[in-house]
Coordinates of C-alpha atoms and ligand atoms in Angstrom, one line a residue:
M2 CA 11.5 -11.2 -23.4
N3 CA 12.5 -11.2 -19.7
P4 CA 11.0 -13.8 -17.4
A5 CA 8.6 -11.4 -15.7
A6 CA 7.2 -10.1 -19.0
A7 CA 6.9 -13.7 -20.3
R8 CA 5.0 -14.6 -17.2
R9 CA 2.6 -11.7 -17.7
E10 CA 2.1 -12.7 -21.3
R11 CA 1.4 -16.3 -20.3
I12 CA -1.2 -15.2 -17.7
L13 CA -2.8 -12.8 -20.1
Q14 CA -3.2 -15.4 -22.8
E15 CA -4.8 -17.7 -20.3
A16 CA -7.0 -15.0 -18.9
V17 CA -8.3 -14.2 -22.4
R18 CA -8.8 -17.9 -23.1
Q19 CA -10.8 -18.4 -19.9
G20 CA -12.9 -15.2 -20.6
L21 CA -11.6 -13.2 -17.6
L22 CA -10.8 -10.6 -20.2
D23 CA -13.4 -10.2 -23.0
P24 CA -13.8 -7.4 -25.5
E25 CA -17.6 -7.2 -24.7
R26 CA -18.0 -8.4 -21.1
A27 CA -14.7 -7.9 -19.3
L28 CA -13.0 -4.8 -20.7
L29 CA -10.6 -4.3 -17.8
A30 CA -9.3 -6.7 -15.2
A31 CA -6.5 -6.8 -12.6
F32 CA -4.3 -9.6 -11.5
V33 CA -2.4 -10.2 -8.3
D34 CA 0.5 -12.7 -8.7
L35 CA 0.2 -14.7 -5.5
D36 CA 3.4 -16.7 -6.2
G37 CA 5.2 -13.4 -6.5
V38 CA 3.8 -12.1 -3.2
E39 CA 5.1 -15.2 -1.5
V40 CA 8.6 -14.8 -2.9
T41 CA 8.6 -11.1 -2.0
V42 CA 7.5 -11.8 1.6
G43 CA 10.3 -14.4 1.8
D44 CA 12.9 -11.8 0.6
L45 CA 11.7 -9.4 3.3
R46 CA 12.0 -12.1 6.0
D47 CA 15.5 -13.1 4.8
S48 CA 16.7 -9.6 4.9
F49 CA 16.3 -9.0 8.6
P50 CA 18.4 -11.0 11.1
G51 CA 17.0 -13.1 14.0
P52 CA 18.2 -13.4 17.6
P53 CA 20.5 -12.3 19.1
E54 CA 20.6 -9.2 16.9
L55 CA 16.8 -8.9 16.8
P56 CA 15.0 -10.6 19.6
G57 CA 11.8 -10.5 17.6
V58 CA 10.6 -9.2 14.2
L59 CA 7.0 -8.5 13.2
H60 CA 6.6 -7.7 9.5
T61 CA 3.3 -6.1 8.9
F62 CA 1.8 -5.2 5.5
A63 CA 0.4 -1.6 5.2
A64 CA -3.2 -2.4 4.3
K65 CA -3.7 0.8 2.4
A66 CA -1.4 -0.4 -0.3
N67 CA -3.9 -3.2 -1.2
C68 CA -6.9 -3.7 1.1
L69 CA -8.6 -6.5 -0.8
V70 CA -9.5 -9.0 1.9
P71 CA -8.4 -12.2 0.0
V72 CA -5.0 -10.5 -0.6
L73 CA -4.7 -9.6 3.0
A74 CA -5.8 -13.2 3.9
E75 CA -3.0 -14.5 1.7
L76 CA -0.5 -12.3 3.6
A77 CA -2.0 -13.4 7.0
G78 CA -1.5 -17.0 5.9
L79 CA 2.2 -16.2 5.1
G80 CA 2.6 -15.2 8.8
M81 CA 2.6 -11.4 8.1
G82 CA 1.0 -8.8 10.4
C83 CA -1.1 -5.9 9.2
E84 CA -0.7 -2.2 9.6
V85 CA -4.0 -0.3 9.4
A86 CA -4.7 3.4 9.3
T87 CA -8.5 3.6 9.6
A88 CA -11.4 1.8 11.2
G89 CA -12.3 0.4 7.7
E90 CA -8.8 -1.1 7.3
L91 CA -9.0 -2.5 10.8
A92 CA -12.3 -4.2 9.9
R93 CA -10.6 -5.7 6.7
A94 CA -7.6 -6.9 8.6
L95 CA -9.8 -8.7 11.2
A96 CA -11.9 -10.2 8.3
A97 CA -8.7 -11.4 6.7
G98 CA -7.9 -13.3 9.8
F99 CA -4.9 -11.4 11.2
P100 CA -4.7 -12.1 14.9
A101 CA -5.0 -8.9 17.0
E102 CA -1.5 -9.1 18.3
R103 CA -0.2 -8.9 14.7
I104 CA -2.2 -5.8 13.8
V105 CA -0.8 -2.3 14.2
F106 CA -3.2 0.7 14.3
D107 CA -1.6 3.9 13.0
A108 CA -3.7 6.9 12.1
P109 CA -3.4 10.6 12.7
A110 CA -7.1 11.1 13.5
K111 CA -8.2 8.1 15.6
T112 CA -11.5 8.8 17.4
R113 CA -12.1 7.9 21.1
A114 CA -14.4 5.1 20.0
E115 CA -11.7 3.7 17.6
L116 CA -9.0 3.8 20.3
E117 CA -11.3 2.1 22.8
R118 CA -12.1 -0.6 20.2
A119 CA -8.4 -1.1 19.3
L120 CA -7.4 -1.3 23.0
A121 CA -10.2 -3.7 23.8
L122 CA -9.1 -6.0 20.8
G123 CA -5.5 -5.8 21.9
V124 CA -4.1 -4.5 18.6
S125 CA -1.0 -2.4 18.8
V126 CA -1.5 1.3 18.7
N127 CA 0.9 4.0 17.7
A128 CA -0.1 7.4 19.1
D129 CA 0.4 10.3 16.6
S130 CA 0.4 13.1 19.1
F131 CA 0.6 14.1 22.8
Q132 CA -3.2 14.7 22.8
E133 CA -3.7 11.1 21.6
L134 CA -1.4 9.8 24.3
E135 CA -3.7 11.6 26.9
R136 CA -6.7 9.9 25.3
I137 CA -5.1 6.5 25.5
A138 CA -4.2 7.2 29.2
Q139 CA -7.9 8.1 29.9
T140 CA -9.1 4.9 28.2
L141 CA -6.5 2.7 30.0
A142 CA -7.4 4.2 33.4
H143 CA -10.7 2.4 33.4
R144 CA -9.8 -0.7 31.3
P145 CA -6.4 -2.3 31.0
S146 CA -5.4 -3.6 27.6
A147 CA -3.0 -6.2 26.1
S148 CA -2.1 -3.7 23.3
R149 CA 1.5 -2.7 22.7
I150 CA 1.5 1.1 22.6
G151 CA 4.0 3.3 20.9
V152 CA 4.4 6.9 20.0
R153 CA 5.1 8.0 16.4
L154 CA 8.1 10.3 15.9
N155 CA 8.6 12.7 13.0
C156 CA 12.4 12.4 12.8
Q157 CA 12.4 15.5 10.5
V158 CA 15.3 14.2 8.3
G159 CA 13.8 15.8 5.2
G160 CA 11.7 15.0 2.2
G161 CA 12.1 13.0 -0.9
A162 CA 11.3 13.6 -4.6
I163 CA 7.5 13.7 -4.1
A164 CA 6.3 16.3 -1.7
A165 CA 2.9 14.6 -1.0
M166 CA 4.7 11.3 -0.1
S167 CA 7.3 12.9 2.3
T168 CA 6.5 12.2 5.9
A169 CA 9.7 13.5 7.6
T170 CA 9.9 17.1 6.6
S171 CA 10.1 19.6 9.5
T172 CA 6.4 20.4 9.1
S173 CA 5.0 17.0 8.1
K174 CA 1.6 16.3 9.6
F175 CA 2.6 12.9 11.1
G176 CA 3.9 12.1 14.6
V177 CA 5.6 14.2 17.2
P178 CA 8.3 16.4 15.6
L179 CA 11.4 15.2 17.5
G180 CA 13.4 18.3 16.9
D181 CA 10.9 21.0 17.9
P182 CA 11.8 22.8 21.0
G183 CA 10.8 20.9 24.2
N184 CA 9.5 17.8 22.5
R185 CA 12.3 15.4 23.5
E186 CA 11.8 16.4 27.1
R187 CA 8.0 16.1 26.8
L188 CA 8.4 12.6 25.2
L189 CA 10.7 11.5 28.0
R190 CA 8.2 12.7 30.5
A191 CA 5.5 10.7 28.7
F192 CA 7.6 7.5 29.1
A193 CA 8.2 8.4 32.7
E194 CA 4.4 8.8 33.4
H195 CA 3.0 6.0 31.3
P196 CA 4.4 2.5 32.0
W197 CA 2.3 1.1 29.1
L198 CA 4.2 3.2 26.6
T199 CA 6.8 0.8 25.3
R200 CA 7.3 1.4 21.6
V201 CA 8.8 4.0 19.4
H202 CA 7.5 4.4 15.9
T203 CA 8.6 6.2 12.8
H204 CA 7.9 6.0 9.1
T205 CA 10.1 8.0 6.8
G206 CA 8.7 7.5 3.3
S207 CA 7.5 7.0 0.9
Q208 CA 8.0 6.6 -2.9
G209 CA 10.8 9.0 -3.9
C210 CA 12.8 8.8 -0.6
P211 CA 16.4 7.6 -0.9
L212 CA 17.2 4.6 1.3
D213 CA 19.8 6.5 3.4
L214 CA 17.2 9.2 4.2
M215 CA 14.9 6.5 5.5
A216 CA 17.7 4.8 7.4
R217 CA 18.7 8.1 9.0
G218 CA 15.1 8.6 10.1
V219 CA 15.2 5.2 11.8
A220 CA 18.6 6.2 13.4
Q221 CA 16.9 9.1 15.0
A222 CA 14.2 6.9 16.5
V223 CA 16.8 4.4 17.8
E224 CA 18.8 7.3 19.3
F225 CA 15.6 8.4 21.1
A226 CA 14.8 4.9 22.3
D227 CA 18.4 4.6 23.6
E228 CA 17.8 7.8 25.6
V229 CA 14.6 6.4 27.1
V230 CA 16.5 3.2 28.1
A231 CA 19.4 5.2 29.5
A232 CA 16.9 7.3 31.6
F233 CA 14.5 4.6 32.8
G234 CA 16.3 1.3 32.4
P235 CA 16.7 -1.6 30.0
G236 CA 13.5 -3.0 28.5
R237 CA 11.7 0.4 28.9
V238 CA 11.5 0.5 25.1
A239 CA 10.5 -3.0 24.0
G240 CA 10.3 -2.4 20.3
I241 CA 11.0 0.0 17.5
D242 CA 8.5 0.2 14.6
I243 CA 10.5 1.4 11.6
G244 CA 7.5 1.9 9.3
G245 CA 7.6 1.1 5.6
G246 CA 8.3 3.3 2.6
L247 CA 10.8 1.3 0.5
P248 CA 10.5 2.8 -2.9
V249 CA 9.6 0.8 -6.0
N250 CA 11.2 0.7 -9.4
F251 CA 8.5 1.6 -11.9
A252 CA 11.0 1.7 -14.9
D253 CA 11.5 -2.1 -15.6
D254 CA 11.0 -5.5 -14.0
A255 CA 13.9 -5.4 -11.6
F256 CA 13.0 -5.6 -7.9
T257 CA 15.1 -2.7 -6.8
P258 CA 16.0 -1.4 -4.3
T259 CA 15.9 -4.7 -2.4
F260 CA 14.9 -5.2 1.3
A261 CA 18.5 -6.5 1.8
E262 CA 19.9 -3.2 0.5
Y263 CA 17.7 -1.3 2.9
A264 CA 18.7 -3.6 5.8
G265 CA 22.3 -2.8 4.8
Q266 CA 21.6 0.9 5.0
L267 CA 20.0 0.4 8.4
R268 CA 23.1 -1.4 9.6
A269 CA 25.2 1.5 8.4
H270 CA 23.1 4.3 9.8
A271 CA 21.3 2.8 12.7
P272 CA 23.4 0.0 14.1
G273 CA 21.7 0.2 17.4
L274 CA 18.6 -1.3 15.8
F275 CA 20.4 -4.6 15.7
S276 CA 21.9 -4.3 19.2
G277 CA 19.6 -7.0 20.6
R278 CA 17.8 -4.5 22.8
Y279 CA 14.7 -4.0 20.6
E280 CA 12.1 -6.0 18.8
V281 CA 11.5 -4.6 15.4
V282 CA 8.2 -4.0 13.6
T283 CA 8.1 -3.1 9.9
E284 CA 5.2 -1.8 7.8
F285 CA 6.0 -2.2 4.1
G286 CA 3.2 -1.7 1.6
R287 CA 4.1 -0.7 -2.0
S288 CA 7.4 -2.7 -2.0
L289 CA 5.5 -6.0 -1.2
L290 CA 2.7 -5.7 -3.7
A291 CA 3.4 -3.1 -6.5
K292 CA 5.4 -5.4 -8.7
N293 CA 3.2 -8.4 -8.0
G294 CA 0.1 -7.0 -9.7
F295 CA -0.8 -5.7 -13.2
M296 CA -3.9 -4.6 -15.0
A297 CA -5.0 -5.3 -18.6
A298 CA -7.6 -3.3 -20.6
Y299 CA -8.9 -3.5 -24.2
V300 CA -8.3 -0.7 -26.7
E301 CA -11.8 0.3 -27.9
Y302 CA -10.8 2.9 -30.6
T303 CA -7.7 4.5 -32.1
K304 CA -7.4 7.8 -33.8
T305 CA -4.9 10.6 -34.4
A306 CA -5.0 14.1 -33.2
G307 CA -2.6 16.8 -34.3
G308 CA -0.7 14.0 -35.9
R309 CA -0.3 12.0 -32.8
P310 CA -1.9 8.5 -32.5
I311 CA -4.2 8.0 -29.5
A312 CA -5.5 4.7 -28.2
V313 CA -8.7 4.9 -26.2
T314 CA -8.6 2.1 -23.6
H315 CA -10.8 1.0 -20.7
A316 CA -8.1 1.7 -18.1
G317 CA -7.8 5.3 -16.9
V318 CA -8.2 7.5 -13.9
Q319 CA -10.5 5.0 -12.1
V320 CA -7.7 2.6 -11.6
A321 CA -4.6 4.7 -12.1
T322 CA -5.6 7.8 -10.2
R323 CA -2.1 8.9 -9.1
T324 CA -0.6 8.5 -12.5
V325 CA -3.4 10.4 -14.2
F326 CA -3.3 13.3 -11.8
G327 CA 0.5 13.3 -11.2
P328 CA 2.0 11.8 -14.4
D329 CA 5.5 13.1 -13.7
A330 CA 5.7 11.7 -10.2
W331 CA 3.9 8.4 -11.0
P332 CA 4.9 7.2 -14.5
L333 CA 3.7 3.7 -15.4
R334 CA 5.0 1.3 -18.0
I335 CA 2.6 0.2 -20.8
E336 CA 2.9 -3.0 -22.8
A337 CA 1.1 -3.6 -26.1
H338 CA -0.5 -7.0 -26.6
A339 CA -2.7 -8.4 -29.3
G340 CA -6.3 -9.3 -28.4
D341 CA -5.3 -12.9 -27.7
G342 CA -2.8 -11.7 -25.1
T343 CA 0.4 -12.2 -27.2
A344 CA 2.9 -9.4 -26.8
R345 CA 3.2 -7.1 -29.9
T346 CA 6.7 -6.6 -31.2
G347 CA 6.2 -4.1 -34.1
R348 CA 8.2 -0.9 -34.6
A349 CA 7.6 1.6 -31.8
V350 CA 5.5 4.6 -32.6
R351 CA 4.9 7.5 -30.3
Q352 CA 1.3 7.5 -29.1
D353 CA -1.0 8.5 -26.2
V354 CA -2.7 5.8 -24.2
A355 CA -6.0 7.3 -22.9
G356 CA -8.6 6.1 -20.4
P357 CA -12.4 6.1 -20.7
A358 CA -13.2 9.0 -18.4
C359 CA -14.6 12.3 -19.7
F360 CA -11.7 14.7 -19.1
A361 CA -8.8 15.4 -21.4
G362 CA -6.2 14.6 -18.8
D363 CA -7.3 11.0 -18.5
L364 CA -4.1 9.5 -20.0
L365 CA -2.1 6.5 -18.8
A366 CA 0.8 7.6 -20.9
R367 CA 1.7 10.6 -23.2
D368 CA 3.8 10.4 -26.3
R369 CA 4.9 6.9 -25.4
A370 CA 6.9 4.8 -27.9
L371 CA 5.0 1.4 -28.3
P372 CA 4.1 -0.9 -31.1
L373 CA 1.1 0.8 -32.7
L374 CA -2.1 -0.1 -30.9
H375 CA -5.2 -1.2 -32.7
P376 CA -8.9 -1.6 -31.7
G377 CA -9.3 -4.9 -29.9
D378 CA -5.6 -5.0 -28.6
L379 CA -4.8 -5.2 -24.9
V380 CA -2.7 -2.8 -23.0
V381 CA -0.9 -4.2 -19.9
V382 CA 0.0 -1.9 -17.0
P383 CA 2.6 -3.6 -14.8
D384 CA 3.6 -2.6 -11.3
T385 CA 0.0 -1.7 -10.2
G386 CA -0.4 -4.2 -7.4
A387 CA -0.3 -1.5 -4.7
Y388 CA -2.3 1.8 -4.6
Y389 CA -3.8 1.3 -8.1
F390 CA -6.7 -1.1 -8.9
S391 CA -7.2 -1.8 -5.2
T392 CA -8.0 1.8 -4.5
P393 CA -10.3 2.9 -7.4
F394 CA -11.6 6.3 -8.0
H395 CA -15.4 6.6 -8.6
Y396 CA -15.3 9.5 -11.1
N397 CA -17.8 9.2 -14.0
S398 CA -19.5 6.2 -12.2
L399 CA -16.9 3.9 -13.7
P400 CA -17.2 0.5 -12.1
E401 CA -14.4 -1.3 -10.3
P402 CA -12.8 -4.1 -12.3
A403 CA -12.6 -7.7 -11.3
V404 CA -9.4 -8.6 -9.5
H405 CA -8.0 -12.2 -9.9
G406 CA -5.4 -13.9 -7.8
V407 CA -3.1 -16.0 -10.0
R408 CA -0.6 -18.8 -9.6
V409 CA 1.4 -20.6 -12.2
L410 CA 1.5 -24.3 -11.2
A411 CA 4.6 -26.5 -11.5
D412 CA 3.1 -28.1 -14.7
G413 CA 2.7 -24.7 -16.3
R414 CA -1.0 -24.4 -15.7
V415 CA -2.3 -21.0 -14.8
D416 CA -4.7 -21.0 -11.8
F417 CA -7.0 -18.0 -11.2
S418 CA -9.0 -17.3 -8.1
L419 CA -11.5 -14.5 -7.8
V420 CA -10.3 -11.8 -5.4
R421 CA -13.1 -9.2 -6.1
P422 CA -15.8 -9.4 -8.7
A423 CA -16.3 -6.6 -11.2
Q424 CA -18.7 -4.0 -9.9
D425 CA -22.1 -3.9 -11.5
P426 CA -22.8 -0.4 -12.6
W427 CA -26.4 -0.8 -11.4
L428 CA -25.3 -1.6 -7.9
L429 CA -23.0 1.4 -8.1
S430 CA -26.1 3.6 -8.7
E431 CA -27.7 2.1 -5.6
R432 CA -24.7 3.1 -3.6
D433 CA -24.9 6.6 -5.0
G434 CA -28.5 7.3 -3.9
V435 CA -30.8 5.4 -6.2
R436 CA -33.6 3.6 -4.4
V437 CA -32.6 4.5 -0.8
R438 CA -35.2 3.0 1.4
P439 CA -36.7 5.4 4.0
R440 CA -35.6 3.4 7.0
E441 CA -32.0 3.5 5.9
S442 CA -32.0 7.3 5.3
A443 CA -33.6 7.8 8.7
G444 CA -30.7 5.8 10.2
A445 CA -28.2 7.8 8.3
A446 CA -29.7 11.1 9.5
A447 CA -29.6 9.9 13.1
R448 CA -25.9 9.2 12.8
G449 CA -25.3 12.6 11.3
V450 CA -24.5 11.3 7.9
G451 CA -25.8 13.0 4.7
Ligands
PLP513 C1 1.7 4.3 4.1 C2 2.3 3.9 5.3 C3 3.1 2.7 5.3 C4 3.5 2.0 4.0 O1 4.2 2.7 3.1 P1 4.7 2.1 1.7 O2 5.4 3.2 1.0 O3 3.6 1.6 1.0 O4 5.7 1.0 2.1 C5 3.7 2.3 6.5 N1 3.5 2.9 7.6 C6 2.7 4.1 7.7 C7 2.5 4.7 9.0 C8 2.1 4.6 6.5 O5 1.4 5.7 6.6

């Protein structure tokens, strides 16, 4: 067994022993490997040079990849910044303790009120469009701000393997399309008119994009920044935000591609990024958390249908939404364990691994070769630390599972900390309209909600 799988087994056995997984009371649970997060953040830091090549680097974590506040707080404690894309994510970043100057607010649909709040707080803002730049100008006209302000470019270098994850096609919804007629000139005019506009932003991702495509996107942004500097003088662009988007290997336990490989591609395709002229901001999400989290769920029943074995588990669409709806784009590994957490090693048998939801497509894996699962076994779903259990889907009123932070101490002890308690299905029904008190519904009506 490789070290990562052995570590999961050790954590799982201990989780069962401590009752964090229980065939009656805790059917599904998720784990964030906090030691792993620390190592991955260290790898990211080590991959980018310091001065003189980069006068400053701010590595932010894209909150949407895992917005659980204790996880964000862990990252804040490691010195990371935070990239947020909604008011809700901004609230979580602030609650997690990120200082305003380490928060970057990106979103394609920021309201006036959200912009005013962000500028008052001093968080960095990347405008997504010319219209948003005008709104920012209006806000700054009556109240100056400490915020660093940039404009997002769509470098239009093309898409990757997953259409819904491709942000740099010619018609992508994000940013100002750099190659569309007149836009370069209009962008240069914006820099001429707005002295507060000092950053250039791009994000060419995400999962499914080759590294050289991402690096060529950044190269376009650097080229544009160079043009601004050539026109208006050194320092006119203070920083380049290169976004995130490093793809994750979902096939095995190797952390590939690495941040160092990506930095190498950036050196090859966008050497100007390391010219010493620009500070750099990064916004990685999936690559920091995906491989540092896993889920485990009990098998409730097994059966065969049309000759194929099916294991019905408690993990499905509510925690693996992308995989269930897009199984070809988002395959996940499954590992078979006995009920005490020990990995099963029997002969592999092709079987379906199903979730608990009431639709036929609720499958974590189809026709997957695994040791034959039995009722009371555990299935482990690795690589789910980003965009899986942290962003559950509320179909069928399935509750959100508990999430536990975990560290393995030097003496081998496994130390769990509660990140998020399991949702109580009764509280869920309250959220969904049961026992709404008249005063609350009047307030909601006044705000135009419901
Ligand atoms: C989603 C997103 C990220 C993070 O992408 P990952 O693929 O998770 O690294 C970074 N920046 C922006 C603007 C995003 O929308």
